[in-house]
mmCIF file of C-alpha atoms in Angstrom:
data_model
loop_
_atom_site.group_PDB
_atom_site.id
_atom_site.type_symbol
_atom_site.label_atom_id
_atom_site.label_comp_id
_atom_site.label_asym_id
_atom_site.label_seq_id
_atom_site.Cartn_x
_atom_site.Cartn_y
_atom_site.Cartn_z
ATOM 1 C CA MET A 261 25.231 -88.397 -53.788
ATOM 2 C CA SER A 262 24.657 -88.793 -50.046
ATOM 3 C CA THR A 263 21.524 -88.362 -47.982
ATOM 4 C CA MET A 264 21.044 -87.947 -44.245
ATOM 5 C CA SER A 265 17.574 -88.575 -42.864
ATOM 6 C CA GLY A 266 15.894 -86.341 -40.334
ATOM 7 C CA SER A 267 12.580 -86.578 -38.475
ATOM 8 C CA GLY A 268 9.625 -88.296 -40.099
ATOM 9 C CA ASP A 269 6.826 -86.386 -41.785
ATOM 10 C CA ASN A 270 3.725 -87.664 -43.565
ATOM 11 C CA ALA A 271 3.783 -84.793 -46.055
ATOM 12 C CA ALA A 272 6.182 -84.966 -48.955
ATOM 13 C CA PRO A 273 9.313 -83.041 -47.968
ATOM 14 C CA HIS A 274 10.107 -79.873 -49.877
ATOM 15 C CA VAL A 275 13.350 -77.961 -50.323
ATOM 16 C CA VAL A 276 13.885 -75.278 -47.660
ATOM 17 C CA GLU A 277 17.403 -74.257 -48.688
ATOM 18 C CA ASP A 278 19.208 -75.072 -51.932
ATOM 19 C CA PHE A 279 22.807 -73.939 -52.242
ATOM 20 C CA TYR A 280 23.402 -74.228 -56.006
ATOM 21 C CA GLY A 281 22.486 -77.908 -55.988
ATOM 22 C CA VAL A 282 25.563 -78.790 -53.941
ATOM 23 C CA VAL A 283 23.697 -79.128 -50.649
ATOM 24 C CA LYS A 284 19.920 -79.084 -50.105
ATOM 25 C CA LEU A 285 18.090 -78.881 -46.783
ATOM 26 C CA LEU A 286 14.590 -80.397 -46.896
ATOM 27 C CA SER A 287 11.579 -79.579 -44.731
ATOM 28 C CA ASP A 288 11.757 -82.924 -42.887
ATOM 29 C CA GLY A 289 15.361 -82.274 -41.839
ATOM 30 C CA SER A 290 16.893 -84.416 -44.570
ATOM 31 C CA VAL A 291 20.054 -83.199 -46.286
ATOM 32 C CA VAL A 292 20.877 -84.092 -49.875
ATOM 33 C CA ARG A 293 24.437 -83.552 -51.089
ATOM 34 C CA GLY A 294 26.099 -83.607 -54.472
ATOM 35 C CA ASP A 295 29.618 -84.942 -54.989
ATOM 36 C CA GLU A 296 32.298 -82.253 -54.681
ATOM 37 C CA SER A 297 35.353 -84.468 -54.511
ATOM 38 C CA ASP A 298 38.086 -84.072 -57.056
ATOM 39 C CA ASP A 299 41.795 -84.707 -57.257
ATOM 40 C CA VAL A 300 44.821 -83.177 -58.934
ATOM 41 C CA PRO A 301 48.396 -84.392 -59.211
ATOM 42 C CA GLY A 302 50.975 -82.715 -56.996
ATOM 43 C CA GLY A 303 54.717 -82.280 -56.459
ATOM 44 C CA VAL A 304 54.771 -83.542 -52.881
ATOM 45 C CA GLN A 305 53.895 -86.775 -51.144
ATOM 46 C CA TRP A 306 50.611 -86.959 -49.288
ATOM 47 C CA LYS A 307 48.497 -89.447 -47.385
ATOM 48 C CA ASP A 308 45.346 -89.510 -45.255
ATOM 49 C CA VAL A 309 45.419 -90.310 -41.537
ATOM 50 C CA VAL A 310 42.383 -90.747 -39.272
ATOM 51 C CA TYR A 311 42.515 -88.372 -36.311
ATOM 52 C CA ASP A 312 38.991 -88.962 -34.982
ATOM 53 C CA ALA A 313 37.778 -92.528 -35.417
ATOM 54 C CA THR A 314 34.459 -91.816 -33.700
ATOM 55 C CA HIS A 315 33.400 -89.385 -36.421
ATOM 56 C CA GLY A 316 35.553 -90.888 -39.184
ATOM 57 C CA LEU A 317 37.530 -87.659 -39.654
ATOM 58 C CA ARG A 318 40.818 -87.516 -41.540
ATOM 59 C CA VAL A 319 43.769 -85.218 -41.897
ATOM 60 C CA ARG A 320 45.643 -85.142 -45.191
ATOM 61 C CA VAL A 321 49.373 -84.917 -44.528
ATOM 62 C CA TYR A 322 51.571 -83.238 -47.159
ATOM 63 C CA THR A 323 55.363 -83.253 -47.026
ATOM 64 C CA PRO A 324 57.845 -82.094 -49.703
ATOM 65 C CA ARG A 325 59.863 -84.825 -51.353
ATOM 66 C CA THR A 326 62.863 -82.753 -52.400
ATOM 67 C CA ALA A 327 66.190 -82.474 -50.627
ATOM 68 C CA ALA A 328 66.049 -78.719 -51.169
ATOM 69 C CA ALA A 329 62.879 -78.528 -49.092
ATOM 70 C CA ALA A 330 64.487 -80.505 -46.284
ATOM 71 C CA ALA A 331 67.503 -78.229 -46.391
ATOM 72 C CA ALA A 332 65.190 -75.250 -45.937
ATOM 73 C CA GLY A 333 64.203 -76.533 -42.513
ATOM 74 C CA ASP A 334 65.739 -74.569 -39.677
ATOM 75 C CA ASP A 335 65.754 -77.432 -37.178
ATOM 76 C CA GLY A 336 67.859 -80.280 -38.462
ATOM 77 C CA GLY A 337 65.993 -80.359 -41.748
ATOM 78 C CA LYS A 338 62.570 -80.220 -40.092
ATOM 79 C CA LEU A 339 59.913 -77.892 -41.430
ATOM 80 C CA PRO A 340 57.213 -75.660 -39.942
ATOM 81 C CA VAL A 341 53.722 -77.127 -39.679
ATOM 82 C CA LEU A 342 50.783 -75.404 -41.396
ATOM 83 C CA VAL A 343 47.389 -76.631 -40.199
ATOM 84 C CA TYR A 344 44.828 -75.782 -42.880
ATOM 85 C CA PHE A 345 41.026 -75.719 -42.654
ATOM 86 C CA HIS A 346 39.224 -75.549 -46.010
ATOM 87 C CA GLY A 347 36.490 -73.063 -46.854
ATOM 88 C CA GLY A 348 32.876 -73.526 -47.925
ATOM 89 C CA GLY A 349 30.685 -71.589 -45.513
ATOM 90 C CA TYR A 350 30.718 -74.522 -43.067
ATOM 91 C CA CYS A 351 28.325 -76.280 -45.486
ATOM 92 C CA ILE A 352 30.440 -77.427 -48.431
ATOM 93 C CA GLY A 353 34.067 -78.162 -49.259
ATOM 94 C CA ALA A 354 36.335 -81.158 -48.721
ATOM 95 C CA LEU A 355 40.017 -81.864 -48.229
ATOM 96 C CA ASP A 356 40.093 -83.878 -51.465
ATOM 97 C CA GLN A 357 38.384 -81.168 -53.500
ATOM 98 C CA SER A 358 40.801 -79.829 -56.124
ATOM 99 C CA ILE A 359 40.651 -76.208 -54.917
ATOM 100 C CA CYS A 360 41.827 -77.331 -51.476
ATOM 101 C CA HIS A 361 44.122 -80.176 -52.501
ATOM 102 C CA GLY A 362 45.869 -78.039 -55.103
ATOM 103 C CA PHE A 363 46.559 -75.208 -52.659
ATOM 104 C CA CYS A 364 47.956 -77.590 -50.044
ATOM 105 C CA LEU A 365 50.261 -79.237 -52.586
ATOM 106 C CA ARG A 366 51.575 -75.835 -53.568
ATOM 107 C CA ALA A 367 51.989 -74.588 -50.005
ATOM 108 C CA ALA A 368 53.884 -77.724 -48.952
ATOM 109 C CA TYR A 369 56.275 -77.341 -51.877
ATOM 110 C CA GLU A 370 56.750 -73.581 -52.049
ATOM 111 C CA LEU A 371 56.878 -72.579 -48.387
ATOM 112 C CA PRO A 372 58.144 -75.361 -47.787
ATOM 113 C CA ALA A 373 56.204 -76.829 -44.870
ATOM 114 C CA VAL A 374 54.405 -79.855 -43.562
ATOM 115 C CA VAL A 375 50.782 -79.061 -44.421
ATOM 116 C CA LEU A 376 47.959 -80.717 -42.508
ATOM 117 C CA SER A 377 44.584 -80.332 -44.245
ATOM 118 C CA VAL A 378 41.854 -81.108 -41.740
ATOM 119 C CA GLN A 379 38.465 -82.631 -42.437
ATOM 120 C CA TYR A 380 35.611 -81.441 -40.223
ATOM 121 C CA ARG A 381 31.902 -82.117 -40.023
ATOM 122 C CA LEU A 382 29.668 -79.958 -42.201
ATOM 123 C CA ALA A 383 26.331 -78.283 -41.636
ATOM 124 C CA PRO A 384 23.427 -78.551 -41.880
ATOM 125 C CA GLU A 385 23.841 -82.206 -40.879
ATOM 126 C CA HIS A 386 26.125 -81.042 -38.068
ATOM 127 C CA ARG A 387 25.438 -77.465 -37.071
ATOM 128 C CA LEU A 388 27.984 -75.282 -35.351
ATOM 129 C CA PRO A 389 29.883 -75.546 -33.101
ATOM 130 C CA ALA A 390 30.473 -79.110 -34.386
ATOM 131 C CA ALA A 391 33.141 -78.007 -36.879
ATOM 132 C CA ILE A 392 34.979 -75.986 -34.227
ATOM 133 C CA ASP A 393 34.846 -78.925 -31.834
ATOM 134 C CA ASP A 394 36.394 -81.050 -34.587
ATOM 135 C CA GLY A 395 39.143 -78.475 -35.068
ATOM 136 C CA ALA A 396 39.851 -78.547 -31.340
ATOM 137 C CA ALA A 397 39.926 -82.353 -31.409
ATOM 138 C CA PHE A 398 42.443 -82.231 -34.217
ATOM 139 C CA ILE A 399 44.707 -79.848 -32.292
ATOM 140 C CA SER A 400 44.598 -82.232 -29.313
ATOM 141 C CA TRP A 401 45.509 -85.091 -31.673
ATOM 142 C CA LEU A 402 48.404 -83.053 -33.037
ATOM 143 C CA ARG A 403 49.618 -82.278 -29.525
ATOM 144 C CA GLY A 404 49.579 -86.013 -28.859
ATOM 145 C CA GLN A 405 51.661 -86.619 -31.971
ATOM 146 C CA ALA A 406 54.201 -84.023 -30.830
ATOM 147 C CA ALA A 407 54.448 -85.694 -27.420
ATOM 148 C CA LEU A 408 55.222 -89.060 -29.015
ATOM 149 C CA GLY A 409 58.458 -87.793 -30.561
ATOM 150 C CA ALA A 410 59.988 -90.565 -32.637
ATOM 151 C CA GLY A 411 56.871 -92.641 -32.018
ATOM 152 C CA ALA A 412 54.632 -90.211 -33.920
ATOM 153 C CA ASP A 413 53.360 -90.820 -37.423
ATOM 154 C CA PRO A 414 56.569 -91.468 -39.414
ATOM 155 C CA TRP A 415 56.082 -88.524 -41.778
ATOM 156 C CA LEU A 416 55.526 -86.142 -38.871
ATOM 157 C CA ALA A 417 58.361 -87.580 -36.802
ATOM 158 C CA GLU A 418 60.735 -87.128 -39.720
ATOM 159 C CA SER A 419 59.701 -83.718 -41.036
ATOM 160 C CA ALA A 420 57.555 -81.713 -38.585
ATOM 161 C CA ASP A 421 58.940 -79.012 -36.317
ATOM 162 C CA PHE A 422 55.984 -78.890 -33.925
ATOM 163 C CA ALA A 423 57.384 -75.828 -32.152
ATOM 164 C CA ARG A 424 56.628 -73.881 -35.337
ATOM 165 C CA THR A 425 52.973 -74.766 -35.817
ATOM 166 C CA PHE A 426 50.658 -72.305 -37.554
ATOM 167 C CA ILE A 427 46.859 -72.600 -37.616
ATOM 168 C CA SER A 428 45.329 -71.374 -40.858
ATOM 169 C CA GLY A 429 42.263 -71.490 -43.025
ATOM 170 C CA LEU A 430 40.355 -69.979 -45.908
ATOM 171 C CA SER A 431 36.900 -68.382 -45.543
ATOM 172 C CA ALA A 432 34.911 -70.582 -43.127
ATOM 173 C CA GLY A 433 38.174 -72.395 -42.473
ATOM 174 C CA ALA A 434 39.669 -69.068 -41.396
ATOM 175 C CA ASN A 435 36.708 -68.502 -39.080
ATOM 176 C CA LEU A 436 37.340 -71.971 -37.672
ATOM 177 C CA ALA A 437 41.079 -71.207 -37.331
ATOM 178 C CA HIS A 438 40.251 -68.075 -35.338
ATOM 179 C CA HIS A 439 38.058 -69.951 -32.875
ATOM 180 C CA VAL A 440 40.469 -72.860 -32.459
ATOM 181 C CA THR A 441 43.356 -70.432 -31.902
ATOM 182 C CA ALA A 442 41.313 -68.526 -29.321
ATOM 183 C CA ARG A 443 40.517 -71.781 -27.512
ATOM 184 C CA VAL A 444 44.195 -72.693 -27.387
ATOM 185 C CA ALA A 445 45.346 -69.216 -26.344
ATOM 186 C CA SER A 446 42.703 -68.930 -23.620
ATOM 187 C CA GLY A 447 43.604 -72.300 -22.121
ATOM 188 C CA GLN A 448 40.327 -74.009 -23.027
ATOM 189 C CA LEU A 449 42.315 -76.817 -24.669
ATOM 190 C CA ALA A 450 44.132 -77.929 -21.541
ATOM 191 C CA ALA A 451 46.059 -80.679 -23.307
ATOM 192 C CA VAL A 452 47.632 -78.241 -25.751
ATOM 193 C CA ASP A 453 50.763 -76.193 -25.062
ATOM 194 C CA PRO A 454 50.053 -72.671 -26.427
ATOM 195 C CA ALA A 455 53.791 -72.015 -26.738
ATOM 196 C CA ARG A 456 53.900 -74.470 -29.623
ATOM 197 C CA PHE A 457 51.771 -72.218 -31.791
ATOM 198 C CA ALA A 458 53.884 -69.681 -33.605
ATOM 199 C CA GLY A 459 51.021 -67.878 -35.322
ATOM 200 C CA TYR A 460 47.752 -68.099 -37.180
ATOM 201 C CA VAL A 461 46.697 -67.149 -40.689
ATOM 202 C CA LEU A 462 43.193 -66.036 -41.659
ATOM 203 C CA VAL A 463 42.569 -65.783 -45.396
ATOM 204 C CA ASP A 464 39.305 -63.983 -46.266
ATOM 205 C CA PRO A 465 37.730 -65.068 -42.960
ATOM 206 C CA PHE A 466 34.017 -65.823 -43.118
ATOM 207 C CA LEU A 467 32.622 -63.288 -40.641
ATOM 208 C CA ALA A 468 29.190 -61.763 -40.184
ATOM 209 C CA GLY A 469 26.995 -59.483 -38.109
ATOM 210 C CA VAL A 470 23.393 -58.363 -38.007
ATOM 211 C CA GLU A 471 24.327 -54.805 -38.942
ATOM 212 C CA ARG A 472 25.507 -54.546 -42.554
ATOM 213 C CA THR A 473 28.893 -53.099 -43.415
ATOM 214 C CA ALA A 474 29.348 -50.676 -46.292
ATOM 215 C CA ALA A 475 30.705 -53.428 -48.552
ATOM 216 C CA GLU A 476 27.736 -55.665 -47.744
ATOM 217 C CA ALA A 477 25.158 -52.917 -48.216
ATOM 218 C CA ASN A 478 26.718 -51.809 -51.518
ATOM 219 C CA PRO A 479 28.760 -54.747 -52.818
ATOM 220 C CA PRO A 480 31.136 -54.362 -55.752
ATOM 221 C CA ALA A 481 29.391 -54.815 -59.099
ATOM 222 C CA ASP A 482 31.602 -57.699 -60.198
ATOM 223 C CA VAL A 483 31.237 -59.915 -57.096
ATOM 224 C CA SER A 484 30.951 -63.536 -58.187
ATOM 225 C CA THR A 485 32.572 -65.945 -55.727
ATOM 226 C CA LEU A 486 30.631 -64.931 -52.610
ATOM 227 C CA THR A 487 27.577 -62.695 -52.485
ATOM 228 C CA VAL A 488 25.806 -61.351 -49.409
ATOM 229 C CA GLU A 489 22.848 -63.614 -50.173
ATOM 230 C CA MET A 490 25.098 -66.680 -50.376
ATOM 231 C CA ALA A 491 26.799 -65.822 -47.095
ATOM 232 C CA ASP A 492 23.457 -65.277 -45.337
ATOM 233 C CA GLN A 493 22.163 -68.599 -46.605
ATOM 234 C CA MET A 494 25.178 -70.529 -45.383
ATOM 235 C CA TRP A 495 24.943 -68.924 -41.943
ATOM 236 C CA ARG A 496 21.263 -69.913 -41.774
ATOM 237 C CA MET A 497 22.224 -73.480 -42.619
ATOM 238 C CA SER A 498 25.208 -73.721 -40.266
ATOM 239 C CA LEU A 499 24.445 -71.724 -37.112
ATOM 240 C CA PRO A 500 22.269 -73.205 -34.359
ATOM 241 C CA VAL A 501 18.615 -72.992 -35.335
ATOM 242 C CA GLY A 502 17.245 -69.564 -34.454
ATOM 243 C CA ALA A 503 20.646 -67.913 -34.053
ATOM 244 C CA THR A 504 21.368 -64.564 -35.707
ATOM 245 C CA ARG A 505 24.496 -63.414 -37.511
ATOM 246 C CA ASP A 506 25.650 -61.895 -34.215
ATOM 247 C CA HIS A 507 26.191 -65.398 -32.822
ATOM 248 C CA PRO A 508 29.747 -65.556 -31.362
ATOM 249 C CA VAL A 509 30.869 -67.990 -34.064
ATOM 250 C CA ALA A 510 29.837 -65.636 -36.852
ATOM 251 C CA ASN A 511 30.729 -62.367 -35.126
ATOM 252 C CA PRO A 512 33.777 -62.567 -32.812
ATOM 253 C CA PHE A 513 33.079 -59.004 -31.661
ATOM 254 C CA GLY A 514 29.320 -59.328 -31.312
ATOM 255 C CA PRO A 515 27.266 -58.422 -28.224
ATOM 256 C CA GLU A 516 27.469 -61.972 -26.818
ATOM 257 C CA SER A 517 31.054 -62.746 -27.867
ATOM 258 C CA PRO A 518 33.713 -63.215 -25.175
ATOM 259 C CA SER A 519 36.350 -60.488 -25.058
ATOM 260 C CA LEU A 520 39.722 -61.242 -26.625
ATOM 261 C CA GLU A 521 41.423 -58.441 -24.704
ATOM 262 C CA ALA A 522 43.129 -60.713 -22.162
ATOM 263 C CA VAL A 523 43.666 -63.660 -24.534
ATOM 264 C CA ALA A 524 47.331 -64.161 -25.426
ATOM 265 C CA LEU A 525 46.809 -64.710 -29.134
ATOM 266 C CA PRO A 526 49.882 -65.570 -31.204
ATOM 267 C CA ALA A 527 50.965 -63.384 -34.116
ATOM 268 C CA ALA A 528 48.339 -63.175 -36.852
ATOM 269 C CA LEU A 529 48.491 -62.763 -40.613
ATOM 270 C CA VAL A 530 45.116 -61.550 -41.893
ATOM 271 C CA VAL A 531 44.421 -61.499 -45.641
ATOM 272 C CA ALA A 532 41.728 -59.179 -47.022
ATOM 273 C CA SER A 533 40.556 -59.240 -50.631
ATOM 274 C CA GLY A 534 39.548 -55.782 -51.865
ATOM 275 C CA GLY A 535 36.690 -57.069 -54.013
ATOM 276 C CA ASP A 536 35.204 -59.263 -51.275
ATOM 277 C CA VAL A 537 31.835 -58.371 -49.726
ATOM 278 C CA LEU A 538 33.451 -59.314 -46.405
ATOM 279 C CA TYR A 539 36.342 -56.874 -46.907
ATOM 280 C CA ASP A 540 35.172 -54.403 -44.245
ATOM 281 C CA ARG A 541 34.727 -57.141 -41.660
ATOM 282 C CA VAL A 542 38.175 -58.599 -42.323
ATOM 283 C CA VAL A 543 39.897 -55.210 -42.061
ATOM 284 C CA ASP A 544 37.907 -54.456 -38.898
ATOM 285 C CA TYR A 545 38.988 -57.794 -37.385
ATOM 286 C CA ALA A 546 42.661 -56.884 -37.855
ATOM 287 C CA ALA A 547 42.124 -53.330 -36.594
ATOM 288 C CA ARG A 548 40.399 -54.495 -33.419
ATOM 289 C CA LEU A 549 43.211 -56.903 -32.601
ATOM 290 C CA LYS A 550 45.777 -54.152 -33.159
ATOM 291 C CA GLU A 551 43.836 -51.883 -30.795
ATOM 292 C CA MET A 552 44.178 -54.627 -28.173
ATOM 293 C CA GLY A 553 47.931 -54.673 -28.650
ATOM 294 C CA LYS A 554 48.042 -57.981 -30.542
ATOM 295 C CA ALA A 555 50.689 -58.671 -33.180
ATOM 296 C CA VAL A 556 48.814 -58.483 -36.482
ATOM 297 C CA GLU A 557 49.859 -58.132 -40.108
ATOM 298 C CA LEU A 558 47.134 -57.151 -42.557
ATOM 299 C CA ALA A 559 47.831 -58.083 -46.176
ATOM 300 C CA GLU A 560 45.379 -56.452 -48.589
ATOM 301 C CA PHE A 561 44.919 -57.535 -52.188
ATOM 302 C CA GLU A 562 43.198 -54.806 -54.141
ATOM 303 C CA GLY A 563 40.488 -55.908 -56.555
ATOM 304 C CA GLU A 564 40.730 -59.609 -55.678
ATOM 305 C CA GLN A 565 37.632 -61.596 -54.827
ATOM 306 C CA HIS A 566 36.860 -63.899 -51.945
ATOM 307 C CA GLY A 567 39.003 -67.036 -52.038
ATOM 308 C CA PHE A 568 41.326 -65.906 -54.834
ATOM 309 C CA SER A 569 44.317 -67.614 -53.222
ATOM 310 C CA ALA A 570 42.811 -71.043 -53.896
ATOM 311 C CA ALA A 571 40.542 -70.289 -56.872
ATOM 312 C CA LYS A 572 43.216 -68.525 -58.975
ATOM 313 C CA PRO A 573 46.429 -70.466 -58.315
ATOM 314 C CA SER A 574 48.381 -68.957 -61.228
ATOM 315 C CA SER A 575 47.459 -65.316 -60.686
ATOM 316 C CA PRO A 576 50.048 -62.677 -59.719
ATOM 317 C CA ALA A 577 48.037 -61.995 -56.557
ATOM 318 C CA THR A 578 48.226 -65.632 -55.459
ATOM 319 C CA LYS A 579 51.952 -65.707 -56.119
ATOM 320 C CA GLU A 580 52.327 -62.612 -53.935
ATOM 321 C CA PHE A 581 50.151 -64.208 -51.256
ATOM 322 C CA ILE A 582 52.394 -67.295 -51.204
ATOM 323 C CA ARG A 583 55.407 -65.004 -50.827
ATOM 324 C CA VAL A 584 53.785 -63.192 -47.882
ATOM 325 C CA LEU A 585 52.764 -66.493 -46.290
ATOM 326 C CA LYS A 586 56.263 -67.916 -46.726
ATOM 327 C CA ARG A 587 57.859 -64.939 -45.019
ATOM 328 C CA PHE A 588 55.350 -65.065 -42.152
ATOM 329 C CA VAL A 589 55.835 -68.787 -41.570
ATOM 330 C CA HIS A 590 59.626 -68.658 -41.685
ATOM 331 C CA GLN A 591 60.282 -65.235 -40.161
ATOM 332 C CA GLY A 592 57.125 -64.060 -38.370
ATOM 333 C CA ILE A 593 56.004 -60.457 -38.058
#
């Protein structure tokens, strides 16, 4: 269990927010965390590499071991690169947590692809936009690796086709992927060549707004993985203090959000789970991009709940999702 101290207070601190015992925010600013880490065996090789020494942030690199996977590469045996940001409402989650580690092992093997699972700072210790800044820092690191050629990390130099890089994420990680992609496409990351990004993938993106959608106002009766109350709590703990759910990070189409009309976004694959309280927001995200003339594929999974692709690895829906993802990564829209 880890603790981060905040400002001093003579009174005994009390719990202000408690997210199922996993992360607690106390009245004096302290944050108490449980241990989420876990590990599962996989069918690919993987290792951790530090990409930001200042903040001690790592990327977990996954590459397939098999000759068949190498043969599937379209560029001299090299494979597409899938950058992956884990979920957790910007407050919980970890790259070594089984739900994330297991998905990345599977994606690396079945796509096949070089999968890069990125660690980022969590709220409430580090409120937004810290996580998005970390994502941007990682993309700059990756661009540096691509520029090194044979001098890059040996696994990347051997297996990664940087010209086919896809930015992806689940839930909050999908929100993060959206914002990082928008930064790249709008030229805010000057050190990054936008042409290197072949697309982005948002799986059940964690979106919000002050005005409730129909699914939020009347959620499905069997919702279990993410409720409206849980989502609201995580936004309170992750957004800048005093911000509403219309903050540009939470609501890309909110009243203060910059327009995406002129931003040259790459092709997008957007995944919407029919049983998710965020379903309406995800479908609306895809529809708005289509109205702007962006290349968007919306993949809907009827009856599935938020995060099914990682939480239910053996389900028929997850197998179909992997198939859709594989086609998008290797063929595009």
